[in-house]
Amino acid sequence: MAGYEELATAVQRGDYTGTKNLIQALLDEGNSPDEIIQKGIVVALDVVGKQFSVGECFIPEMLVAAKASQKGLDILNPLLVKTQFKPKGTVVIGTVRGDLHDIGKNIVAMMLKGSGFHVIDLGFDVAPEKFVNALETEKALILAMSCLLTTTMISMENAMDALRKAGLYGRVKVMIGGPPTTDDFAKEIGADFRGKDAYEAVEQAKRFVS
Ligand code: B12
């Protein structure tokens, strides 16, 4: 029987084959993709992050753990995005300028797709103008921005300014997320919502379009 602890260890070690095999085994045993993400992948990255902050691991270790996570998410992605609903609305999503962290953003994007949203994923290190262009071209209802670094929170503020300049502020609903963000910060920059995880992102997106 495959276990979540084993999976978290494989991710932390950057054991790509182990990660893929354990995810497949957990799926075969009837575990849900969301559970596998939360109890295996997110737990592993949390441990690596804590080790990094106390100098017990370094960038290469963070990188291999991130790559192993991505390999795992590649298996889970098609299962999460399978949906029988008509698109509920379009969401433009991206990690803000200067920030290369995209695992959490990818999970949010996958869950939104799985819940019936049409998702335009701009990737990471996204410039404010790129968000604006995509929102205009796609006639999107929702903008979702992610950031993991305290130093890139300013890029969210810059993106909000770009929205104001383009006349999109108030016409597009904005949600933000990522560990350094808070409800107060969301209010301060004029975002409509700050979510702590992908579930909250989906629930809020549904409220935005209802
Ligand atoms: C993996 C990782 C990396 C990888 C990223 C690879 C990739 N493709 O993403 C690499 C090695 C490249 C990296 C680089 C760096 N990293 Co790094 N990294 C991490 C690590 C270990 C995991 C991040 C992660 O993926 N978590 C798992 C995902 C699932 O969680 P999440 O992103 O929080 O997303 C969830 C929620 O936040 C929410 N969410 C996210 N986005 C959104 C958006 C919306 C709209 C909503 C509603 C919700 C939402 O939902 C998600 C799913 O539930 C974290 C530690 C940690 N515990 O977070 C450090 C961490 C984020 N990194 C850190 C640092 C310092 C760096 C570097 C500056 C290191 C350096 N000296 O170079 C560089 C910066 C590079 C850059 N310019 O971005 C610090 C940040 C400190 C800070 N507060 O600023 C952390 C916290 C480590 C630490 N403890 O010190 N990193």
Coordinates of N, CA and C and ligand atoms in Angstrom, one line a residue:
M1 N 0.8 -1.2 0.0 CA 0.0 0.0 0.0 C 0.9 1.3 0.0
A2 N 0.6 2.2 -0.9 CA 1.4 3.4 -1.0 C 0.9 4.4 0.1
G3 N 1.8 5.2 0.6 CA 1.4 6.2 1.6 C 1.8 7.6 1.3
Y4 N 1.1 8.5 2.0 CA 1.4 9.9 1.7 C 2.8 10.3 2.2
E5 N 3.2 9.7 3.3 CA 4.6 10.0 3.9 C 5.6 9.6 2.9
E6 N 5.5 8.4 2.3 CA 6.4 8.0 1.3 C 6.5 8.9 0.1
L7 N 5.3 9.4 -0.3 CA 5.2 10.3 -1.4 C 5.9 11.6 -1.1
A8 N 5.6 12.1 0.1 CA 6.3 13.4 0.5 C 7.8 13.3 0.5
T9 N 8.3 12.1 1.0 CA 9.7 11.9 1.0 C 10.3 11.8 -0.4
A10 N 9.6 11.2 -1.3 CA 10.0 11.1 -2.7 C 10.1 12.5 -3.3
V11 N 9.1 13.3 -3.1 CA 9.1 14.7 -3.6 C 10.3 15.5 -3.0
Q12 N 10.5 15.4 -1.7 CA 11.6 16.1 -1.1 C 12.9 15.8 -1.6
R13 N 13.1 14.5 -1.9 CA 14.4 14.0 -2.4 C 14.5 14.3 -3.9
G14 N 13.5 14.7 -4.6 CA 13.5 14.9 -6.0 C 13.6 13.6 -6.8
D15 N 12.9 12.6 -6.2 CA 12.9 11.3 -6.8 C 11.7 11.3 -7.8
Y16 N 12.0 11.6 -9.1 CA 10.9 11.8 -10.0 C 10.1 10.5 -10.3
T17 N 10.9 9.4 -10.5 CA 10.2 8.1 -10.7 C 9.4 7.7 -9.5
G18 N 10.0 7.8 -8.4 CA 9.3 7.4 -7.1 C 8.0 8.2 -7.0
T19 N 8.1 9.5 -7.3 CA 6.9 10.4 -7.1 C 5.8 9.9 -8.1
K20 N 6.2 9.7 -9.3 CA 5.2 9.3 -10.3 C 4.5 8.0 -9.9
N21 N 5.4 7.0 -9.6 CA 4.9 5.7 -9.2 C 4.0 5.7 -8.0
L22 N 4.4 6.5 -7.0 CA 3.6 6.5 -5.8 C 2.2 7.2 -6.0
I23 N 2.3 8.3 -6.9 CA 1.0 8.9 -7.2 C 0.1 8.0 -7.9
Q24 N 0.6 7.2 -8.9 CA -0.2 6.3 -9.6 C -0.8 5.3 -8.6
A25 N 0.1 4.8 -7.7 CA -0.4 3.8 -6.8 C -1.5 4.3 -5.9
L26 N -1.3 5.6 -5.4 CA -2.4 6.2 -4.6 C -3.7 6.4 -5.3
L27 N -3.6 6.7 -6.6 CA -4.8 6.8 -7.4 C -5.4 5.5 -7.6
D28 N -4.6 4.5 -7.9 CA -5.1 3.1 -8.1 C -5.9 2.6 -6.8
E29 N -5.4 3.1 -5.7 CA -6.0 2.7 -4.4 C -7.3 3.5 -4.1
G30 N -7.6 4.4 -5.0 CA -8.9 5.2 -4.8 C -8.7 6.5 -4.1
N31 N -7.5 7.0 -3.9 CA -7.3 8.3 -3.3 C -7.6 9.4 -4.3
S32 N -8.1 10.6 -3.9 CA -8.5 11.6 -4.8 C -7.3 12.5 -5.1
P33 N -7.3 13.1 -6.4 CA -6.2 13.9 -6.8 C -6.0 15.1 -5.8
D34 N -7.1 15.7 -5.3 CA -6.9 16.8 -4.3 C -6.2 16.4 -3.1
E35 N -6.6 15.2 -2.6 CA -6.0 14.7 -1.4 C -4.5 14.4 -1.6
I36 N -4.2 13.9 -2.7 CA -2.8 13.6 -3.0 C -2.0 14.9 -3.1
I37 N -2.5 15.9 -3.6 CA -1.8 17.2 -3.7 C -1.6 17.7 -2.3
Q38 N -2.7 17.8 -1.5 CA -2.6 18.4 -0.1 C -1.7 17.6 0.8
K39 N -2.0 16.2 0.9 CA -1.3 15.4 1.9 C 0.1 15.0 1.5
G40 N 0.4 15.0 0.1 CA 1.7 14.6 -0.3 C 2.6 15.7 -0.8
I41 N 2.1 16.4 -1.9 CA 3.0 17.4 -2.5 C 3.1 18.6 -1.7
V42 N 2.0 19.2 -1.2 CA 2.1 20.4 -0.4 C 2.8 20.2 0.9
V43 N 2.6 19.1 1.5 CA 3.3 18.8 2.8 C 4.8 18.7 2.5
A44 N 5.2 18.1 1.4 CA 6.7 18.0 1.1 C 7.3 19.3 0.8
L45 N 6.6 20.2 0.1 CA 7.2 21.5 -0.2 C 7.2 22.4 1.0
D46 N 6.3 22.2 1.9 CA 6.3 22.9 3.2 C 7.6 22.5 4.0
V47 N 7.8 21.2 4.0 CA 9.0 20.8 4.8 C 10.3 21.4 4.2
V48 N 10.4 21.3 2.8 CA 11.6 21.8 2.1 C 11.7 23.3 2.4
G49 N 10.6 24.1 2.4 CA 10.6 25.5 2.6 C 11.1 25.8 4.0
K50 N 10.6 25.0 5.0 CA 11.1 25.2 6.4 C 12.5 25.0 6.5
Q51 N 13.0 23.9 5.9 CA 14.4 23.5 5.9 C 15.3 24.7 5.3
F52 N 14.7 25.2 4.2 CA 15.5 26.3 3.5 C 15.6 27.5 4.4
S53 N 14.5 27.8 5.1 CA 14.5 29.0 6.0 C 15.5 28.9 7.1
V54 N 15.8 27.7 7.6 CA 16.8 27.6 8.7 C 18.1 27.1 8.2
G55 N 18.4 27.1 6.9 CA 19.7 26.8 6.3 C 20.0 25.3 6.3
E56 N 18.9 24.5 6.3 CA 19.2 23.0 6.3 C 19.1 22.5 4.9
C57 N 18.6 23.3 3.9 CA 18.7 22.9 2.5 C 18.8 24.2 1.7
F58 N 19.2 24.0 0.4 CA 19.5 25.2 -0.4 C 18.7 25.2 -1.7
I59 N 19.0 26.2 -2.6 CA 18.2 26.3 -3.8 C 18.1 25.0 -4.6
P60 N 19.3 24.3 -4.8 CA 19.2 23.1 -5.7 C 18.2 22.1 -5.1
E61 N 18.1 22.0 -3.8 CA 17.2 21.0 -3.2 C 15.7 21.5 -3.4
M62 N 15.5 22.8 -3.2 CA 14.2 23.4 -3.5 C 13.8 23.1 -4.9
L63 N 14.7 23.3 -5.8 CA 14.5 23.1 -7.2 C 14.1 21.7 -7.6
V64 N 14.8 20.7 -7.1 CA 14.5 19.3 -7.4 C 13.2 18.9 -6.8
A65 N 12.9 19.4 -5.6 CA 11.6 19.1 -5.0 C 10.5 19.7 -5.9
A66 N 10.7 21.0 -6.3 CA 9.7 21.6 -7.2 C 9.5 20.8 -8.5
K67 N 10.6 20.4 -9.0 CA 10.5 19.6 -10.3 C 9.7 18.3 -10.1
A68 N 10.0 17.6 -9.0 CA 9.3 16.4 -8.7 C 7.8 16.7 -8.5
S69 N 7.5 17.8 -7.8 CA 6.1 18.2 -7.7 C 5.4 18.3 -9.0
Q70 N 6.1 19.0 -9.9 CA 5.6 19.3 -11.2 C 5.3 18.0 -12.0
K71 N 6.2 17.0 -11.9 CA 6.0 15.7 -12.5 C 4.8 15.1 -12.0
G72 N 4.6 15.2 -10.7 CA 3.4 14.6 -10.0 C 2.1 15.3 -10.5
L73 N 2.2 16.6 -10.6 CA 1.0 17.4 -11.0 C 0.7 17.1 -12.4
D74 N 1.7 16.8 -13.2 CA 1.4 16.5 -14.7 C 0.5 15.2 -14.7
I75 N 0.6 14.3 -13.8 CA -0.2 13.1 -13.8 C -1.6 13.5 -13.3
L76 N -1.7 14.4 -12.3 CA -3.0 14.7 -11.7 C -3.8 15.7 -12.5
N77 N -3.1 16.6 -13.3 CA -3.7 17.6 -14.0 C -5.0 17.1 -14.9
P78 N -4.8 16.1 -15.7 CA -5.9 15.7 -16.6 C -7.1 15.2 -15.7
L79 N -6.8 14.7 -14.5 CA -7.9 14.2 -13.7 C -8.7 15.3 -13.1
L80 N -7.9 16.4 -12.8 CA -8.6 17.5 -12.1 C -9.3 18.4 -13.1
V81 N -8.9 18.5 -14.3 CA -9.5 19.4 -15.3 C -10.7 18.7 -16.1
K82 N -10.9 17.4 -15.9 CA -12.0 16.7 -16.5 C -13.3 17.3 -16.0
T83 N -14.1 17.9 -16.9 CA -15.3 18.6 -16.4 C -16.4 18.4 -17.5
Q84 N -17.6 18.3 -17.0 CA -18.7 18.1 -17.9 C -19.5 19.4 -18.0
F85 N -19.1 20.4 -17.3 CA -19.9 21.7 -17.3 C -19.5 22.6 -18.5
K86 N -20.5 23.5 -18.9 CA -20.2 24.5 -19.8 C -19.3 25.5 -19.1
P87 N -18.4 26.2 -19.8 CA -17.5 27.2 -19.1 C -18.3 28.2 -18.3
K88 N -17.9 28.4 -17.1 CA -18.7 29.3 -16.2 C -18.3 30.8 -16.4
G89 N -17.1 31.0 -17.1 CA -16.6 32.3 -17.2 C -15.1 32.2 -17.4
T90 N -14.4 33.3 -17.8 CA -13.0 33.2 -18.1 C -12.2 33.9 -17.0
V91 N -11.2 33.2 -16.6 CA -10.3 33.7 -15.5 C -8.9 33.8 -16.1
V92 N -8.3 35.0 -16.0 CA -6.9 35.2 -16.3 C -6.0 35.0 -15.1
I93 N -5.0 34.1 -15.1 CA -4.2 33.8 -13.9 C -2.7 33.9 -14.2
G94 N -2.0 34.3 -13.2 CA -0.5 34.4 -13.4 C 0.2 34.7 -12.1
T95 N 1.5 34.3 -12.0 CA 2.3 34.8 -10.9 C 2.9 36.1 -11.3
V96 N 2.9 37.0 -10.4 CA 3.3 38.4 -10.7 C 4.8 38.6 -11.1
R97 N 5.0 39.8 -11.6 CA 6.4 40.1 -12.1 C 7.4 39.9 -11.0
G98 N 8.5 39.3 -11.5 CA 9.7 39.1 -10.6 C 9.6 37.8 -9.8
D99 N 8.5 37.1 -9.9 CA 8.3 35.9 -9.0 C 8.2 34.7 -9.9
L100 N 9.1 33.7 -9.6 CA 9.1 32.5 -10.5 C 8.4 31.3 -9.9
H101 N 7.8 31.5 -8.7 CA 7.1 30.4 -8.1 C 5.7 30.1 -8.8
D102 N 5.5 28.9 -9.3 CA 4.3 28.7 -10.1 C 3.5 27.5 -9.7
I103 N 4.0 26.7 -8.7 CA 3.3 25.5 -8.4 C 1.9 25.7 -7.8
G104 N 1.8 26.6 -6.8 CA 0.5 26.9 -6.2 C -0.4 27.5 -7.3
K105 N 0.1 28.4 -8.1 CA -0.7 29.0 -9.2 C -1.2 28.0 -10.1
N106 N -0.3 27.0 -10.4 CA -0.8 25.9 -11.3 C -1.9 25.1 -10.7
I107 N -1.8 24.9 -9.4 CA -2.9 24.1 -8.7 C -4.2 24.9 -8.8
V108 N -4.1 26.2 -8.5 CA -5.3 27.0 -8.5 C -5.9 27.0 -10.0
A109 N -5.0 27.1 -11.0 CA -5.5 27.0 -12.4 C -6.2 25.7 -12.7
M110 N -5.6 24.6 -12.2 CA -6.1 23.3 -12.5 C -7.5 23.1 -11.8
M111 N -7.6 23.6 -10.6 CA -8.9 23.4 -9.8 C -10.0 24.3 -10.5
L112 N -9.6 25.5 -11.0 CA -10.6 26.4 -11.6 C -11.1 25.7 -12.9
K113 N -10.1 25.1 -13.7 CA -10.5 24.4 -14.9 C -11.5 23.3 -14.5
G114 N -11.1 22.5 -13.5 CA -11.9 21.4 -13.1 C -13.3 21.8 -12.6
S115 N -13.4 23.0 -12.2 CA -14.7 23.5 -11.8 C -15.5 24.2 -12.9
G116 N -15.0 24.1 -14.1 CA -15.8 24.6 -15.2 C -15.4 26.0 -15.7
F117 N -14.3 26.6 -15.2 CA -13.9 27.9 -15.7 C -13.0 27.7 -16.9
H118 N -13.0 28.7 -17.8 CA -12.1 28.8 -18.9 C -10.9 29.6 -18.4
V119 N -9.7 29.0 -18.4 CA -8.6 29.6 -17.7 C -7.5 30.0 -18.7
I120 N -7.1 31.2 -18.6 CA -6.0 31.7 -19.5 C -4.8 31.8 -18.5
D121 N -3.8 30.9 -18.6 CA -2.7 30.9 -17.7 C -1.5 31.6 -18.3
L122 N -1.1 32.7 -17.8 CA 0.0 33.5 -18.3 C 1.3 33.1 -17.8
G123 N 1.3 32.1 -16.9 CA 2.6 31.6 -16.4 C 3.1 32.4 -15.2
F124 N 4.5 32.6 -15.1 CA 5.0 33.3 -14.0 C 5.8 34.6 -14.5
D125 N 6.2 35.4 -13.6 CA 6.9 36.7 -13.9 C 6.1 37.5 -14.9
V126 N 4.8 37.6 -14.6 CA 3.9 38.3 -15.5 C 3.9 39.8 -15.3
A127 N 4.1 40.6 -16.4 CA 4.1 42.0 -16.3 C 2.7 42.6 -16.2
P128 N 2.5 43.7 -15.5 CA 1.1 44.2 -15.3 C 0.4 44.4 -16.7
E129 N 1.2 44.9 -17.7 CA 0.5 45.1 -19.0 C 0.0 43.8 -19.6
K130 N 0.8 42.7 -19.3 CA 0.4 41.4 -19.9 C -1.0 41.0 -19.3
F131 N -1.2 41.2 -18.0 CA -2.5 40.9 -17.4 C -3.6 41.7 -18.1
V132 N -3.3 43.0 -18.2 CA -4.3 43.9 -18.8 C -4.6 43.5 -20.3
N133 N -3.6 43.2 -21.1 CA -3.9 42.7 -22.5 C -4.7 41.5 -22.5
A134 N -4.4 40.5 -21.6 CA -5.1 39.2 -21.6 C -6.6 39.5 -21.2
L135 N -6.7 40.3 -20.2 CA -8.1 40.6 -19.7 C -9.0 41.2 -20.8
E136 N -8.3 42.1 -21.6 CA -9.1 42.8 -22.6 C -9.3 41.8 -23.8
T137 N -8.3 41.1 -24.2 CA -8.4 40.2 -25.4 C -9.5 39.1 -25.1
E138 N -9.4 38.6 -23.9 CA -10.2 37.4 -23.6 C -11.6 37.8 -23.0
K139 N -11.8 39.1 -22.8 CA -13.0 39.6 -22.2 C -13.3 38.8 -20.9
A140 N -12.2 38.7 -20.1 CA -12.3 37.9 -18.9 C -13.0 38.6 -17.7
L141 N -13.7 37.8 -16.9 CA -14.5 38.4 -15.8 C -13.6 38.5 -14.5
I142 N -12.6 37.6 -14.5 CA -11.8 37.5 -13.2 C -10.3 37.5 -13.5
L143 N -9.6 38.2 -12.6 CA -8.1 38.1 -12.6 C -7.7 37.5 -11.3
A144 N -6.8 36.5 -11.4 CA -6.3 35.8 -10.3 C -4.7 35.9 -10.3
M145 N -4.2 36.5 -9.2 CA -2.7 36.8 -9.2 C -2.2 36.0 -8.0
S146 N -1.0 35.5 -8.2 CA -0.3 34.7 -7.2 C 1.1 35.4 -6.9
C147 N 1.6 35.3 -5.6 CA 3.0 35.7 -5.4 C 3.4 35.0 -4.1
L148 N 4.7 34.6 -4.1 CA 5.3 33.8 -3.0 C 6.3 34.6 -2.2
L149 N 6.8 35.7 -2.8 CA 7.8 36.5 -2.2 C 7.3 37.8 -1.6
T150 N 7.8 38.2 -0.5 CA 7.3 39.4 0.1 C 7.8 40.6 -0.8
T151 N 8.9 40.4 -1.5 CA 9.5 41.4 -2.4 C 8.7 41.6 -3.7
T152 N 7.8 40.6 -4.0 CA 7.1 40.8 -5.3 C 5.6 41.2 -5.0
M153 N 5.3 41.4 -3.7 CA 3.9 41.8 -3.5 C 3.6 43.2 -4.2
I154 N 4.7 44.0 -4.3 CA 4.5 45.3 -4.9 C 4.1 45.1 -6.4
S155 N 4.4 44.0 -7.0 CA 4.0 43.8 -8.4 C 2.5 43.6 -8.5
M156 N 1.9 43.1 -7.4 CA 0.4 43.0 -7.4 C -0.2 44.4 -7.4
E157 N 0.4 45.3 -6.6 CA 0.0 46.7 -6.5 C 0.1 47.3 -7.9
N158 N 1.3 47.1 -8.5 CA 1.5 47.6 -9.9 C 0.5 47.1 -10.9
A159 N 0.1 45.9 -10.8 CA -0.9 45.3 -11.7 C -2.2 46.0 -11.4
M160 N -2.6 46.2 -10.2 CA -3.8 46.9 -9.9 C -3.8 48.3 -10.5
D161 N -2.7 49.0 -10.4 CA -2.6 50.3 -11.0 C -2.8 50.3 -12.5
A162 N -2.2 49.2 -13.1 CA -2.3 49.1 -14.6 C -3.8 48.9 -14.9
L163 N -4.5 48.1 -14.1 CA -6.0 47.9 -14.3 C -6.7 49.2 -14.2
R164 N -6.4 50.0 -13.3 CA -7.0 51.3 -13.1 C -6.8 52.2 -14.4
K165 N -5.5 52.2 -14.8 CA -5.2 53.0 -16.0 C -5.9 52.6 -17.2
A166 N -6.1 51.2 -17.3 CA -6.8 50.7 -18.5 C -8.3 50.8 -18.4
G167 N -8.8 51.3 -17.3 CA -10.3 51.4 -17.1 C -10.9 50.1 -16.8
L168 N -10.1 49.1 -16.3 CA -10.7 47.8 -16.0 C -11.1 47.6 -14.6
Y169 N -10.6 48.5 -13.8 CA -10.8 48.4 -12.3 C -12.3 48.5 -12.0
G170 N -12.9 47.6 -11.3 CA -14.3 47.6 -11.0 C -15.1 46.8 -12.0
R171 N -14.5 46.6 -13.2 CA -15.2 45.8 -14.2 C -14.8 44.4 -14.2
V172 N -13.5 44.2 -13.7 CA -13.0 42.8 -13.5 C -12.9 42.5 -12.0
K173 N -13.2 41.3 -11.6 CA -13.1 41.0 -10.2 C -11.7 40.4 -10.0
V174 N -11.0 40.9 -9.0 CA -9.6 40.5 -8.7 C -9.5 39.7 -7.5
M175 N -8.8 38.5 -7.6 CA -8.5 37.8 -6.4 C -7.0 37.5 -6.4
I176 N -6.4 37.6 -5.2 CA -5.0 37.3 -5.0 C -4.8 36.2 -4.0
G177 N -3.5 35.7 -4.1 CA -3.2 34.6 -3.1 C -1.7 34.4 -3.1
G178 N -1.3 33.5 -2.2 CA 0.1 33.2 -1.9 C 0.4 33.6 -0.5
P179 N 1.3 32.9 0.2 CA 1.5 33.0 1.6 C 1.8 34.5 2.1
P180 N 2.5 35.3 1.4 CA 2.7 36.7 2.0 C 1.5 37.6 1.9
T181 N 0.5 37.2 1.2 CA -0.6 38.1 1.0 C -1.6 38.0 2.2
T182 N -2.3 39.0 2.5 CA -3.3 39.0 3.6 C -4.6 39.7 3.2
D183 N -5.6 39.6 4.0 CA -6.9 40.3 3.7 C -6.6 41.8 3.7
D184 N -5.8 42.3 4.6 CA -5.6 43.7 4.7 C -4.8 44.2 3.5
F185 N -3.9 43.4 3.0 CA -3.1 43.8 1.8 C -4.0 43.8 0.6
A186 N -4.9 42.9 0.5 CA -5.9 42.9 -0.6 C -6.7 44.2 -0.6
K187 N -7.2 44.5 0.6 CA -8.0 45.8 0.7 C -7.2 47.0 0.3
E188 N -5.9 47.0 0.8 CA -5.0 48.1 0.6 C -4.8 48.4 -0.9
I189 N -4.7 47.3 -1.7 CA -4.4 47.5 -3.1 C -5.7 47.5 -4.0
G190 N -6.8 47.3 -3.3 CA -8.1 47.3 -4.0 C -8.5 46.0 -4.7
A191 N -7.9 44.9 -4.2 CA -8.4 43.6 -4.8 C -9.7 43.2 -4.1
D192 N -10.5 42.4 -4.8 CA -11.8 42.0 -4.2 C -11.7 40.9 -3.2
F193 N -10.7 40.1 -3.3 CA -10.6 38.9 -2.4 C -9.2 38.4 -2.3
R194 N -8.9 37.8 -1.1 CA -7.6 37.1 -0.9 C -8.0 35.7 -0.4
G195 N -7.4 34.7 -1.2 CA -7.7 33.3 -0.8 C -6.5 32.6 -0.3
K196 N -6.7 31.7 0.7 CA -5.6 31.0 1.2 C -5.2 29.7 0.5
D197 N -6.2 29.2 -0.3 CA -5.8 28.0 -1.0 C -6.7 27.9 -2.3
A198 N -6.4 26.8 -3.0 CA -7.1 26.6 -4.3 C -8.7 26.4 -4.1
Y199 N -9.1 25.8 -3.0 CA -10.5 25.6 -2.8 C -11.2 27.0 -2.6
E200 N -10.5 27.9 -1.8 CA -11.1 29.2 -1.7 C -11.2 30.0 -3.0
A201 N -10.1 29.7 -3.8 CA -10.1 30.4 -5.1 C -11.3 30.0 -6.0
V202 N -11.6 28.7 -6.0 CA -12.7 28.2 -6.7 C -14.1 28.7 -6.2
E203 N -14.2 28.6 -4.9 CA -15.5 29.0 -4.2 C -15.7 30.5 -4.5
Q204 N -14.7 31.3 -4.5 CA -14.8 32.8 -4.7 C -15.1 33.0 -6.2
A205 N -14.4 32.3 -7.1 CA -14.7 32.5 -8.5 C -16.2 32.2 -8.8
K206 N -16.7 31.2 -8.2 CA -18.1 30.8 -8.4 C -19.0 32.0 -7.9
R207 N -18.6 32.5 -6.7 CA -19.4 33.6 -6.2 C -19.4 34.8 -7.1
F208 N -18.2 35.1 -7.7 CA -18.0 36.2 -8.6 C -19.0 36.1 -9.8
V209 N -19.1 34.9 -10.3 CA -20.0 34.8 -11.5 C -21.4 34.5 -11.2
S210 N -21.8 34.3 -10.0 CA -23.2 34.0 -9.7 C -24.0 35.2 -9.6
Ligands
B12_1 C1 9.7 25.4 -4.6 C2 10.2 26.7 -4.1 C3 11.1 27.4 -4.9 C4 11.4 27.0 -6.4 C5 10.1 27.4 -7.2 C6 9.9 26.5 -8.4 C7 8.5 26.7 -9.0 N1 8.4 26.3 -10.2 O1 7.6 27.2 -8.4 C8 12.7 27.8 -6.7 C9 13.9 26.9 -6.3 C10 12.8 28.3 -8.1 C11 12.6 28.9 -5.7 C12 13.3 30.1 -5.8 C13 13.3 31.1 -4.8 N2 12.7 31.0 -3.6 CO1 11.4 29.7 -3.1 N3 10.3 28.4 -2.3 C14 9.9 27.2 -2.8 C15 9.0 26.5 -1.7 C16 9.9 25.4 -1.1 C17 7.7 25.9 -2.1 C18 6.7 26.9 -2.8 C19 5.5 26.1 -3.2 O2 5.4 25.7 -4.4 N4 4.6 25.7 -2.3 C20 3.5 24.8 -2.5 C21 2.3 25.5 -3.2 C22 1.2 24.5 -3.5 O3 1.8 26.4 -2.2 P1 1.5 28.0 -2.6 O4 2.3 28.5 -3.7 O5 1.5 28.7 -1.3 O6 0.0 27.9 -3.2 C23 -1.2 27.7 -2.5 C24 -1.8 28.9 -1.7 O7 -0.8 29.9 -1.4 C25 -2.8 29.4 -2.7 N5 -2.5 30.3 -3.8 C26 -1.4 30.5 -4.5 N6 -1.6 31.4 -5.4 C27 -2.9 31.8 -5.3 C28 -3.6 32.7 -6.1 C29 -4.9 33.0 -5.8 C30 -5.7 33.9 -6.6 C31 -5.5 32.3 -4.7 C32 -6.9 32.6 -4.3 C33 -4.8 31.4 -3.9 C34 -3.5 31.1 -4.3 O8 -3.3 28.2 -3.3 C35 -2.2 27.3 -3.5 C36 -2.6 25.9 -3.5 O9 -3.5 25.6 -2.4 C37 8.7 27.7 -0.7 C38 8.5 27.4 0.7 C39 7.0 27.2 1.1 N7 6.7 26.5 2.1 O10 6.2 27.8 0.4 C40 10.0 28.6 -0.9 C41 9.9 30.1 -0.7 C42 8.6 30.7 -1.2 N8 11.0 30.6 -1.5 C43 11.7 31.6 -0.9 C44 12.8 32.3 -1.5 C45 13.5 33.3 -0.6 C46 13.2 32.0 -2.8 C47 14.4 32.7 -3.5 C48 14.4 34.3 -3.3 C49 15.7 32.1 -3.1 C50 17.0 32.7 -3.6 N9 17.8 33.2 -2.6 O11 17.2 32.8 -4.8 C51 14.1 32.3 -5.0 C52 13.3 33.4 -5.7 C53 13.1 33.2 -7.2 C54 12.1 34.1 -7.8 N10 12.5 35.2 -8.3 O12 10.9 33.8 -7.7 C55 11.1 32.0 0.4 C56 10.2 33.3 0.3 C57 10.4 34.1 1.6 C58 9.6 35.4 1.4 N11 8.6 35.5 2.3 O13 9.8 36.2 0.6 C59 10.3 30.7 0.8 C60 9.0 30.9 1.7 C61 11.3 29.7 1.5 C62 11.6 30.2 2.9 N12 11.0 29.6 3.9 O14 12.4 31.0 3.0 N13 11.7 28.6 -4.7

